[in-house]
Amino acid sequence: MLLGGSFSGAEGLDGLHSAAKAANEEVALMVSAAVNKKVEMSKKYVTALNALEKTLAANGELDVIIRLREERESVDKTGSTTAHQDKQIVALREKYLKGLAVIEEETKAVRIKAAAAFSKKAQEAEKALTKALKVDEALALRKEAERLSVEIAGGTATEQPLAANPFENLAEMTTLKPLKPIPMPVENPPVVDKPFAIKGPWLTSLTIPAGKYKMKERALIGDRGKQAWVTIVLAPGSTLTGSEKAPLDMSAGKFVSSKSRFDRMQLTADLACAYFFQSCAFVDCEFIRGGVWSGGVPAARFYFDGCLIKGDFAHTLNTDDYGLRVQNSVFEEVTLPSMHYRKLQPGSLVNSSSFRVANCRFVKCKVPTSFLLLTRDCVFENCTLMDDPKKPSGDDEITQAIEVPLYLKASRVTFASLPPKVSFPQKAEIDLKGVTIPTSASLASLLAPAP
């Protein structure tokens, strides 16, 4: 596909913006891929620093080791290097920085190509308008095309600065499309008896045997510093019970569970980590973006399919830190948090595989406006639908029009001041056609029994 899309002069500014949308969508995907490449580059650099430390230790160079560890910690947490000038560190750092520079140049080239393709189509439309004696329209199109071309290229237009977030310029995508199924991992790592007795991080992939476990201390999954990325599978029929002092903390890897139960658990995930839950039950659990690493959007991902969620869920959500995909699930007596969109527009996320709550039932829940914008084909039963505690402003301000139908059953709608671009048509549950919305009873046969 040619970056930038195509349109005719007759389409004018509408066609221009559609072409810019197509260009920005493809650029956003490539920028996201570049971010992942940078993360992988930093992992390789950390591995090289680990090897260098062993050499330095053999030579007794303690002072250099101290500075090497500072370099490694900085790269591990932020991807940035220090200013230390030890020749051994500098030699490795140069390779790392050159690798990052190559990724930056590749990304820049993609942007320039997209902008060039877009500009070519804009010029064709401009010429068509001029031939049709629509000179004023042609001039307006040229001015807007110049601004959009600068944005696509990653520069800064005088009228409208380009934000640092590459997804900000995605134009409105209001046509809802089916998403691909949640990519549930199919892996069978070896079973390890008494895994919660492991001291320190879990550095190898393993399967937790079916059982009832009461966590008494933190379990750390993987070790980003040691490049130990692991897969943890919880065998079906298990129950995990935790406390604030005993979280399941994922540093590097993924956690996969089906037909199991989680009580009072804190489940955290650092950058590029993911939880996958299928036919699971949660009571007063909290899902948390842990760690300090950044570099991908969203940083951590949480997938739920056919799950029952009661009580606590999350205290905060934002599109930088939390990828949230929930489908065919039931929320009961949950106070949902606000969703902070961080310069993204909800209307541009309607077909995102990382931000959707679909075909779900909410029972006796409190749901704020910003969370409702994530929902599609959901039923709200005996719920309170309300304004966000704080009116969206700044990075959270909604400037794109978006409409989300709400299918209600004995629910209270207490909106006092919806954002001007937001619409929530209210319908009855029976108006929802073509999908089956689960109930607690329909999920019961799939869920693990209570302990």
mmCIF file of C-alpha atoms in Angstrom, residues 7-360:
data_model
loop_
_atom_site.group_PDB
_atom_site.id
_atom_site.type_symbol
_atom_site.label_atom_id
_atom_site.label_comp_id
_atom_site.label_asym_id
_atom_site.label_seq_id
_atom_site.Cartn_x
_atom_site.Cartn_y
_atom_site.Cartn_z
ATOM 1 C CA PHE A 7 -8.108 10.896 -2.744
ATOM 2 C CA SER A 8 -9.608 13.045 -5.443
ATOM 3 C CA GLY A 9 -9.885 16.787 -5.667
ATOM 4 C CA ALA A 10 -13.634 16.482 -5.250
ATOM 5 C CA GLU A 11 -13.129 15.120 -1.744
ATOM 6 C CA GLY A 12 -11.287 18.290 -0.702
ATOM 7 C CA LEU A 13 -10.194 18.619 2.925
ATOM 8 C CA ASP A 14 -12.140 15.528 4.003
ATOM 9 C CA GLY A 15 -10.171 13.401 1.586
ATOM 10 C CA LEU A 16 -6.957 15.118 2.650
ATOM 11 C CA HIS A 17 -7.541 14.243 6.297
ATOM 12 C CA SER A 18 -8.411 10.647 5.393
ATOM 13 C CA ALA A 19 -5.128 10.331 3.516
ATOM 14 C CA ALA A 20 -3.254 11.832 6.471
ATOM 15 C CA LYS A 21 -4.966 9.314 8.741
ATOM 16 C CA ALA A 22 -3.751 6.415 6.587
ATOM 17 C CA ALA A 23 -0.198 7.762 6.587
ATOM 18 C CA ASN A 24 -0.157 8.358 10.329
ATOM 19 C CA GLU A 25 -1.561 4.906 11.075
ATOM 20 C CA GLU A 26 1.220 3.190 9.148
ATOM 21 C CA VAL A 27 3.887 5.482 10.593
ATOM 22 C CA ALA A 28 2.583 4.762 14.114
ATOM 23 C CA LEU A 29 2.966 1.018 13.571
ATOM 24 C CA MET A 30 6.511 1.441 12.342
ATOM 25 C CA VAL A 31 7.414 3.777 15.193
ATOM 26 C CA SER A 32 6.081 1.204 17.647
ATOM 27 C CA ALA A 33 8.272 -1.432 15.991
ATOM 28 C CA ALA A 34 11.250 0.910 16.331
ATOM 29 C CA VAL A 35 10.573 1.268 20.050
ATOM 30 C CA ASN A 36 10.663 -2.498 20.415
ATOM 31 C CA LYS A 37 13.952 -2.608 18.521
ATOM 32 C CA LYS A 38 15.427 -0.081 20.949
ATOM 33 C CA VAL A 39 14.324 -2.186 23.896
ATOM 34 C CA GLU A 40 15.997 -5.244 22.360
ATOM 35 C CA MET A 41 19.144 -3.194 21.681
ATOM 36 C CA SER A 42 19.311 -2.133 25.320
ATOM 37 C CA LYS A 43 18.942 -5.766 26.411
ATOM 38 C CA LYS A 44 21.931 -6.735 24.273
ATOM 39 C CA TYR A 45 23.967 -3.867 25.687
ATOM 40 C CA VAL A 46 23.157 -4.907 29.253
ATOM 41 C CA THR A 47 24.239 -8.467 28.389
ATOM 42 C CA ALA A 48 27.532 -7.136 27.023
ATOM 43 C CA LEU A 49 28.071 -5.079 30.188
ATOM 44 C CA ASN A 50 27.462 -8.183 32.302
ATOM 45 C CA ALA A 51 30.177 -10.016 30.377
ATOM 46 C CA LEU A 52 32.556 -7.070 30.716
ATOM 47 C CA GLU A 53 32.052 -6.996 34.482
ATOM 48 C CA LYS A 54 33.355 -10.537 34.748
ATOM 49 C CA THR A 55 36.509 -9.546 32.875
ATOM 50 C CA LEU A 56 36.993 -6.482 35.032
ATOM 51 C CA ALA A 57 36.514 -8.540 38.193
ATOM 52 C CA ALA A 58 39.181 -10.987 37.044
ATOM 53 C CA ASN A 59 41.546 -8.046 36.611
ATOM 54 C CA GLY A 60 40.669 -6.520 39.990
ATOM 55 C CA GLU A 61 39.305 -3.256 38.521
ATOM 56 C CA LEU A 62 36.773 -2.438 41.250
ATOM 57 C CA ASP A 63 36.390 1.285 40.484
ATOM 58 C CA VAL A 64 35.531 0.589 36.846
ATOM 59 C CA ILE A 65 33.024 -2.065 37.950
ATOM 60 C CA ILE A 66 31.260 0.520 40.131
ATOM 61 C CA ARG A 67 30.876 2.855 37.160
ATOM 62 C CA LEU A 68 29.882 -0.020 34.874
ATOM 63 C CA ARG A 69 27.057 -0.914 37.245
ATOM 64 C CA GLU A 70 25.849 2.682 37.173
ATOM 65 C CA GLU A 71 25.870 2.521 33.366
ATOM 66 C CA ARG A 72 23.974 -0.774 33.390
ATOM 67 C CA GLU A 73 21.377 0.464 35.873
ATOM 68 C CA SER A 74 20.749 3.607 33.828
ATOM 69 C CA VAL A 75 20.329 1.654 30.579
ATOM 70 C CA ASP A 76 18.218 -1.008 32.296
ATOM 71 C CA LYS A 77 15.788 1.564 33.717
ATOM 72 C CA THR A 78 15.633 4.253 31.027
ATOM 73 C CA GLY A 79 17.674 3.138 28.018
ATOM 74 C CA SER A 80 19.994 6.126 28.554
ATOM 75 C CA THR A 81 23.750 5.922 29.152
ATOM 76 C CA THR A 82 25.908 7.696 31.744
ATOM 77 C CA ALA A 83 28.790 10.078 31.077
ATOM 78 C CA HIS A 84 31.516 7.734 32.404
ATOM 79 C CA GLN A 85 34.573 7.682 30.148
ATOM 80 C CA ASP A 86 36.324 4.435 31.114
ATOM 81 C CA LYS A 87 37.716 3.082 27.852
ATOM 82 C CA GLN A 88 36.206 -0.370 28.384
ATOM 83 C CA ILE A 89 32.709 1.087 28.859
ATOM 84 C CA VAL A 90 33.090 3.622 26.047
ATOM 85 C CA ALA A 91 34.006 0.899 23.546
ATOM 86 C CA LEU A 92 30.778 -0.991 24.244
ATOM 87 C CA ARG A 93 28.701 2.158 24.496
ATOM 88 C CA GLU A 94 29.723 3.302 21.020
ATOM 89 C CA LYS A 95 28.288 0.125 19.517
ATOM 90 C CA TYR A 96 25.070 0.587 21.462
ATOM 91 C CA LEU A 97 24.663 4.228 20.444
ATOM 92 C CA LYS A 98 25.425 3.438 16.821
ATOM 93 C CA GLY A 99 22.703 0.790 16.886
ATOM 94 C CA LEU A 100 20.217 3.292 18.292
ATOM 95 C CA ALA A 101 21.252 5.824 15.643
ATOM 96 C CA VAL A 102 20.546 3.302 12.873
ATOM 97 C CA ILE A 103 17.044 2.705 14.271
ATOM 98 C CA GLU A 104 16.441 6.469 14.432
ATOM 99 C CA GLU A 105 17.545 6.895 10.805
ATOM 100 C CA GLU A 106 15.306 4.051 9.679
ATOM 101 C CA THR A 107 12.338 5.606 11.476
ATOM 102 C CA LYS A 108 13.118 9.008 10.002
ATOM 103 C CA ALA A 109 13.279 7.503 6.507
ATOM 104 C CA VAL A 110 9.859 5.897 6.975
ATOM 105 C CA ARG A 111 8.366 9.232 8.031
ATOM 106 C CA ILE A 112 9.918 11.067 5.087
ATOM 107 C CA LYS A 113 8.653 8.435 2.644
ATOM 108 C CA ALA A 114 5.152 8.654 4.109
ATOM 109 C CA ALA A 115 5.183 12.464 3.932
ATOM 110 C CA ALA A 116 6.399 12.396 0.318
ATOM 111 C CA ALA A 117 3.664 9.975 -0.759
ATOM 112 C CA PHE A 118 1.063 12.053 1.044
ATOM 113 C CA SER A 119 2.322 15.294 -0.537
ATOM 114 C CA LYS A 120 2.177 13.779 -4.021
ATOM 115 C CA LYS A 121 -1.476 12.850 -3.582
ATOM 116 C CA ALA A 122 -2.234 16.283 -2.116
ATOM 117 C CA GLN A 123 -0.668 17.967 -5.148
ATOM 118 C CA GLU A 124 -2.818 15.857 -7.468
ATOM 119 C CA ALA A 125 -5.944 16.892 -5.580
ATOM 120 C CA GLU A 126 -4.835 20.528 -5.573
ATOM 121 C CA LYS A 127 -4.374 20.418 -9.346
ATOM 122 C CA ALA A 128 -7.813 18.878 -9.805
ATOM 123 C CA LEU A 129 -9.431 21.653 -7.764
ATOM 124 C CA THR A 130 -7.588 24.330 -9.707
ATOM 125 C CA LYS A 131 -8.721 22.868 -13.050
ATOM 126 C CA ALA A 132 -12.282 22.931 -11.711
ATOM 127 C CA LEU A 133 -11.828 26.687 -11.061
ATOM 128 C CA LYS A 134 -12.002 26.127 -7.292
ATOM 129 C CA VAL A 135 -8.954 28.254 -6.581
ATOM 130 C CA ASP A 136 -9.818 29.179 -2.996
ATOM 131 C CA GLU A 137 -10.426 25.534 -2.149
ATOM 132 C CA ALA A 138 -7.117 24.595 -3.764
ATOM 133 C CA LEU A 139 -5.261 27.203 -1.687
ATOM 134 C CA ALA A 140 -6.904 26.005 1.519
ATOM 135 C CA LEU A 141 -6.025 22.410 0.661
ATOM 136 C CA ARG A 142 -2.405 23.361 -0.042
ATOM 137 C CA LYS A 143 -2.025 25.106 3.315
ATOM 138 C CA GLU A 144 -3.515 22.198 5.242
ATOM 139 C CA ALA A 145 -1.496 19.668 3.245
ATOM 140 C CA GLU A 146 1.747 21.476 4.116
ATOM 141 C CA ARG A 147 0.888 21.334 7.817
ATOM 142 C CA LEU A 148 -0.094 17.670 7.727
ATOM 143 C CA SER A 149 2.968 16.730 5.694
ATOM 144 C CA VAL A 150 5.250 18.251 8.334
ATOM 145 C CA GLU A 151 3.453 16.296 11.041
ATOM 146 C CA ILE A 152 3.717 13.015 9.168
ATOM 147 C CA ALA A 153 7.434 13.607 8.634
ATOM 148 C CA GLY A 154 7.882 14.052 12.378
ATOM 149 C CA GLY A 155 8.695 17.747 12.239
ATOM 150 C CA THR A 156 6.919 20.706 13.807
ATOM 151 C CA ALA A 157 4.369 22.757 11.949
ATOM 152 C CA THR A 158 4.060 26.428 12.883
ATOM 153 C CA GLU A 159 0.328 26.199 13.434
ATOM 154 C CA GLN A 160 0.298 22.942 15.427
ATOM 155 C CA PRO A 161 3.323 21.340 17.123
ATOM 156 C CA LEU A 162 3.726 17.620 16.704
ATOM 157 C CA ALA A 163 3.446 15.810 19.997
ATOM 158 C CA ALA A 164 6.124 13.394 21.182
ATOM 159 C CA ASN A 165 3.596 10.561 21.199
ATOM 160 C CA PRO A 166 3.535 9.125 17.657
ATOM 161 C CA PHE A 167 -0.090 8.058 18.018
ATOM 162 C CA GLU A 168 -1.461 11.546 18.664
ATOM 163 C CA ASN A 169 -1.996 12.374 15.016
ATOM 164 C CA LEU A 170 -4.131 9.338 14.225
ATOM 165 C CA ALA A 171 -7.332 10.680 12.760
ATOM 166 C CA GLU A 172 -10.741 9.499 13.820
ATOM 167 C CA MET A 173 -11.492 5.821 13.161
ATOM 168 C CA THR A 174 -15.143 5.425 14.036
ATOM 169 C CA THR A 175 -16.020 2.239 12.145
ATOM 170 C CA LEU A 176 -15.850 -0.597 14.640
ATOM 171 C CA LYS A 177 -14.189 -3.723 13.265
ATOM 172 C CA PRO A 178 -13.849 -7.247 14.684
ATOM 173 C CA LEU A 179 -10.560 -7.767 16.478
ATOM 174 C CA LYS A 180 -8.325 -10.780 16.179
ATOM 175 C CA PRO A 181 -8.728 -13.255 19.064
ATOM 176 C CA ILE A 182 -6.683 -12.639 22.189
ATOM 177 C CA PRO A 183 -3.308 -14.303 21.496
ATOM 178 C CA MET A 184 -3.404 -16.828 24.335
ATOM 179 C CA PRO A 185 0.070 -18.438 24.525
ATOM 180 C CA VAL A 186 0.144 -22.200 24.081
ATOM 181 C CA GLU A 187 3.192 -23.272 26.065
ATOM 182 C CA ASN A 188 3.914 -26.151 28.422
ATOM 183 C CA PRO A 189 6.995 -25.402 30.494
ATOM 184 C CA PRO A 190 8.091 -28.084 32.981
ATOM 185 C CA VAL A 191 6.146 -28.512 36.211
ATOM 186 C CA VAL A 192 8.027 -27.330 39.292
ATOM 187 C CA ASP A 193 6.832 -28.449 42.715
ATOM 188 C CA LYS A 194 6.649 -25.796 45.422
ATOM 189 C CA PRO A 195 7.525 -22.879 43.122
ATOM 190 C CA PHE A 196 6.595 -20.334 45.789
ATOM 191 C CA ALA A 197 9.450 -21.670 47.893
ATOM 192 C CA ILE A 198 11.935 -20.391 45.291
ATOM 193 C CA LYS A 199 14.235 -17.775 46.778
ATOM 194 C CA GLY A 200 14.834 -14.777 44.578
ATOM 195 C CA PRO A 201 13.555 -14.259 41.030
ATOM 196 C CA TRP A 202 12.059 -17.086 38.984
ATOM 197 C CA LEU A 203 14.690 -17.291 36.238
ATOM 198 C CA THR A 204 13.334 -20.193 34.188
ATOM 199 C CA SER A 205 9.959 -20.923 32.626
ATOM 200 C CA LEU A 206 7.783 -23.249 34.687
ATOM 201 C CA THR A 207 4.303 -24.597 35.289
ATOM 202 C CA ILE A 208 2.780 -24.177 38.733
ATOM 203 C CA PRO A 209 1.012 -27.469 39.548
ATOM 204 C CA ALA A 210 -2.694 -27.338 40.345
ATOM 205 C CA GLY A 211 -3.305 -26.511 43.992
ATOM 206 C CA LYS A 212 -4.333 -23.915 46.549
ATOM 207 C CA TYR A 213 -1.567 -21.452 47.361
ATOM 208 C CA LYS A 214 -1.487 -18.718 49.971
ATOM 209 C CA MET A 215 1.305 -16.329 49.131
ATOM 210 C CA LYS A 216 3.316 -15.095 52.081
ATOM 211 C CA GLU A 217 5.996 -13.150 50.239
ATOM 212 C CA ARG A 218 6.600 -11.520 46.893
ATOM 213 C CA ALA A 219 7.136 -13.748 43.850
ATOM 214 C CA LEU A 220 9.312 -12.063 41.224
ATOM 215 C CA ILE A 221 8.842 -13.438 37.705
ATOM 216 C CA GLY A 222 11.898 -13.086 35.472
ATOM 217 C CA ASP A 223 14.793 -10.698 35.841
ATOM 218 C CA ARG A 224 15.212 -7.944 33.266
ATOM 219 C CA GLY A 225 18.723 -7.145 34.451
ATOM 220 C CA LYS A 226 19.815 -10.751 33.905
ATOM 221 C CA GLN A 227 17.899 -10.988 30.605
ATOM 222 C CA ALA A 228 15.846 -13.828 32.069
ATOM 223 C CA TRP A 229 12.509 -13.682 30.200
ATOM 224 C CA VAL A 230 10.246 -16.503 31.314
ATOM 225 C CA THR A 231 6.778 -17.942 30.832
ATOM 226 C CA ILE A 232 4.810 -18.976 33.915
ATOM 227 C CA VAL A 233 1.749 -21.206 33.478
ATOM 228 C CA LEU A 234 -0.709 -21.757 36.328
ATOM 229 C CA ALA A 235 -2.344 -25.160 35.983
ATOM 230 C CA PRO A 236 -6.173 -25.149 35.757
ATOM 231 C CA GLY A 237 -8.075 -25.640 38.989
ATOM 232 C CA SER A 238 -5.685 -23.583 41.099
ATOM 233 C CA THR A 239 -6.343 -20.887 43.663
ATOM 234 C CA LEU A 240 -3.919 -18.094 44.541
ATOM 235 C CA THR A 241 -4.553 -16.048 47.661
ATOM 236 C CA GLY A 242 -2.322 -13.087 48.399
ATOM 237 C CA SER A 243 -1.905 -9.888 50.353
ATOM 238 C CA GLU A 244 -0.423 -6.429 49.871
ATOM 239 C CA LYS A 245 2.927 -7.743 51.093
ATOM 240 C CA ALA A 246 2.926 -10.692 48.697
ATOM 241 C CA PRO A 247 2.381 -9.525 45.111
ATOM 242 C CA LEU A 248 2.934 -11.528 41.968
ATOM 243 C CA ASP A 249 5.485 -9.190 40.401
ATOM 244 C CA MET A 250 6.496 -9.659 36.767
ATOM 245 C CA SER A 251 9.836 -8.149 35.733
ATOM 246 C CA ALA A 252 10.399 -9.995 32.454
ATOM 247 C CA GLY A 253 7.980 -12.456 30.917
ATOM 248 C CA LYS A 254 4.360 -13.517 30.702
ATOM 249 C CA PHE A 255 1.894 -15.268 32.978
ATOM 250 C CA VAL A 256 -0.787 -17.590 31.596
ATOM 251 C CA SER A 257 -3.757 -18.957 33.524
ATOM 252 C CA SER A 258 -7.063 -20.699 32.794
ATOM 253 C CA LYS A 259 -9.888 -21.952 35.010
ATOM 254 C CA SER A 260 -8.271 -20.695 38.184
ATOM 255 C CA ARG A 261 -9.201 -18.380 41.020
ATOM 256 C CA PHE A 262 -7.373 -15.346 42.438
ATOM 257 C CA ASP A 263 -8.221 -13.834 45.833
ATOM 258 C CA ARG A 264 -6.814 -10.524 47.133
ATOM 259 C CA MET A 265 -3.906 -10.702 44.723
ATOM 260 C CA GLN A 266 -1.731 -7.863 43.491
ATOM 261 C CA LEU A 267 -0.577 -8.678 39.965
ATOM 262 C CA THR A 268 2.033 -6.314 38.551
ATOM 263 C CA ALA A 269 3.736 -6.160 35.162
ATOM 264 C CA ASP A 270 6.716 -4.153 33.918
ATOM 265 C CA LEU A 271 7.361 -2.985 30.350
ATOM 266 C CA ALA A 272 6.707 -5.598 27.628
ATOM 267 C CA CYS A 273 5.184 -8.053 30.148
ATOM 268 C CA ALA A 274 1.699 -9.531 29.862
ATOM 269 C CA TYR A 275 -0.908 -11.478 31.827
ATOM 270 C CA PHE A 276 -3.277 -13.828 29.987
ATOM 271 C CA PHE A 277 -6.418 -15.025 31.803
ATOM 272 C CA GLN A 278 -9.066 -17.319 30.381
ATOM 273 C CA SER A 279 -12.107 -18.485 32.363
ATOM 274 C CA CYS A 280 -10.690 -17.217 35.652
ATOM 275 C CA ALA A 281 -12.318 -15.670 38.731
ATOM 276 C CA PHE A 282 -10.939 -12.673 40.628
ATOM 277 C CA VAL A 283 -12.049 -11.386 44.015
ATOM 278 C CA ASP A 284 -10.596 -8.093 45.301
ATOM 279 C CA CYS A 285 -7.528 -8.271 43.077
ATOM 280 C CA GLU A 286 -5.548 -5.307 41.788
ATOM 281 C CA PHE A 287 -3.801 -5.117 38.435
ATOM 282 C CA ILE A 288 -0.805 -2.814 38.510
ATOM 283 C CA ARG A 289 1.731 -1.453 36.045
ATOM 284 C CA GLY A 290 4.945 -2.173 37.952
ATOM 285 C CA GLY A 291 8.611 -1.401 37.397
ATOM 286 C CA VAL A 292 10.235 1.711 35.998
ATOM 287 C CA TRP A 293 11.010 0.805 32.386
ATOM 288 C CA SER A 294 9.389 2.789 29.577
ATOM 289 C CA GLY A 295 9.618 2.757 25.807
ATOM 290 C CA GLY A 296 6.481 1.072 24.480
ATOM 291 C CA VAL A 297 2.805 2.010 24.454
ATOM 292 C CA PRO A 298 1.139 0.409 26.294
ATOM 293 C CA ALA A 299 3.906 -0.709 28.624
ATOM 294 C CA ALA A 300 2.114 -3.655 30.265
ATOM 295 C CA ARG A 301 -0.786 -5.708 28.930
ATOM 296 C CA PHE A 302 -3.648 -7.475 30.686
ATOM 297 C CA TYR A 303 -5.898 -9.879 28.757
ATOM 298 C CA PHE A 304 -9.177 -11.349 30.086
ATOM 299 C CA ASP A 305 -11.485 -13.735 28.239
ATOM 300 C CA GLY A 306 -14.547 -15.278 29.890
ATOM 301 C CA CYS A 307 -13.580 -14.067 33.380
ATOM 302 C CA LEU A 308 -15.527 -13.042 36.478
ATOM 303 C CA ILE A 309 -14.146 -9.975 38.267
ATOM 304 C CA LYS A 310 -15.533 -8.973 41.665
ATOM 305 C CA GLY A 311 -14.654 -6.162 44.058
ATOM 306 C CA ASP A 312 -11.343 -4.435 43.484
ATOM 307 C CA PHE A 313 -9.818 -4.181 40.004
ATOM 308 C CA ALA A 314 -7.450 -1.240 39.441
ATOM 309 C CA HIS A 315 -6.958 2.106 41.123
ATOM 310 C CA THR A 316 -5.663 3.907 38.052
ATOM 311 C CA LEU A 317 -5.494 3.349 34.294
ATOM 312 C CA ASN A 318 -3.778 5.202 31.473
ATOM 313 C CA THR A 319 -2.896 4.400 27.875
ATOM 314 C CA ASP A 320 0.870 4.737 28.453
ATOM 315 C CA ASP A 321 1.044 2.043 31.109
ATOM 316 C CA TYR A 322 -1.979 -0.236 30.707
ATOM 317 C CA GLY A 323 -3.088 -2.266 27.733
ATOM 318 C CA LEU A 324 -6.521 -3.601 28.711
ATOM 319 C CA ARG A 325 -8.393 -6.156 26.608
ATOM 320 C CA VAL A 326 -11.462 -7.714 28.246
ATOM 321 C CA GLN A 327 -14.094 -9.757 26.451
ATOM 322 C CA ASN A 328 -16.997 -12.070 27.288
ATOM 323 C CA SER A 329 -16.528 -11.307 30.987
ATOM 324 C CA VAL A 330 -18.566 -10.123 33.971
ATOM 325 C CA PHE A 331 -17.699 -7.334 36.423
ATOM 326 C CA GLU A 332 -19.586 -7.458 39.737
ATOM 327 C CA GLU A 333 -19.638 -4.689 42.355
ATOM 328 C CA VAL A 334 -16.541 -3.041 40.898
ATOM 329 C CA THR A 335 -15.774 0.663 41.079
ATOM 330 C CA LEU A 336 -13.961 1.201 37.806
ATOM 331 C CA PRO A 337 -11.210 3.837 37.647
ATOM 332 C CA SER A 338 -10.953 6.682 35.185
ATOM 333 C CA MET A 339 -8.989 6.029 32.011
ATOM 334 C CA HIS A 340 -6.410 8.704 31.203
ATOM 335 C CA TYR A 341 -5.798 8.807 27.449
ATOM 336 C CA ARG A 342 -2.510 10.773 27.545
ATOM 337 C CA LYS A 343 -2.927 12.746 24.288
ATOM 338 C CA LEU A 344 -4.570 9.816 22.503
ATOM 339 C CA GLN A 345 -8.156 10.169 21.380
ATOM 340 C CA PRO A 346 -10.673 7.448 22.325
ATOM 341 C CA GLY A 347 -12.142 7.741 18.829
ATOM 342 C CA SER A 348 -8.798 6.693 17.346
ATOM 343 C CA LEU A 349 -8.608 3.616 19.560
ATOM 344 C CA VAL A 350 -11.887 1.928 18.709
ATOM 345 C CA ASN A 351 -10.071 -0.757 16.699
ATOM 346 C CA SER A 352 -7.009 -1.055 18.884
ATOM 347 C CA SER A 353 -6.212 -4.575 20.054
ATOM 348 C CA SER A 354 -4.842 -3.118 23.299
ATOM 349 C CA PHE A 355 -7.768 -0.981 24.454
ATOM 350 C CA ARG A 356 -11.184 -2.613 24.331
ATOM 351 C CA VAL A 357 -13.755 -3.976 26.771
ATOM 352 C CA ALA A 358 -16.289 -5.868 24.677
ATOM 353 C CA ASN A 359 -19.294 -8.185 25.121
ATOM 354 C CA CYS A 360 -19.141 -7.807 28.898
#
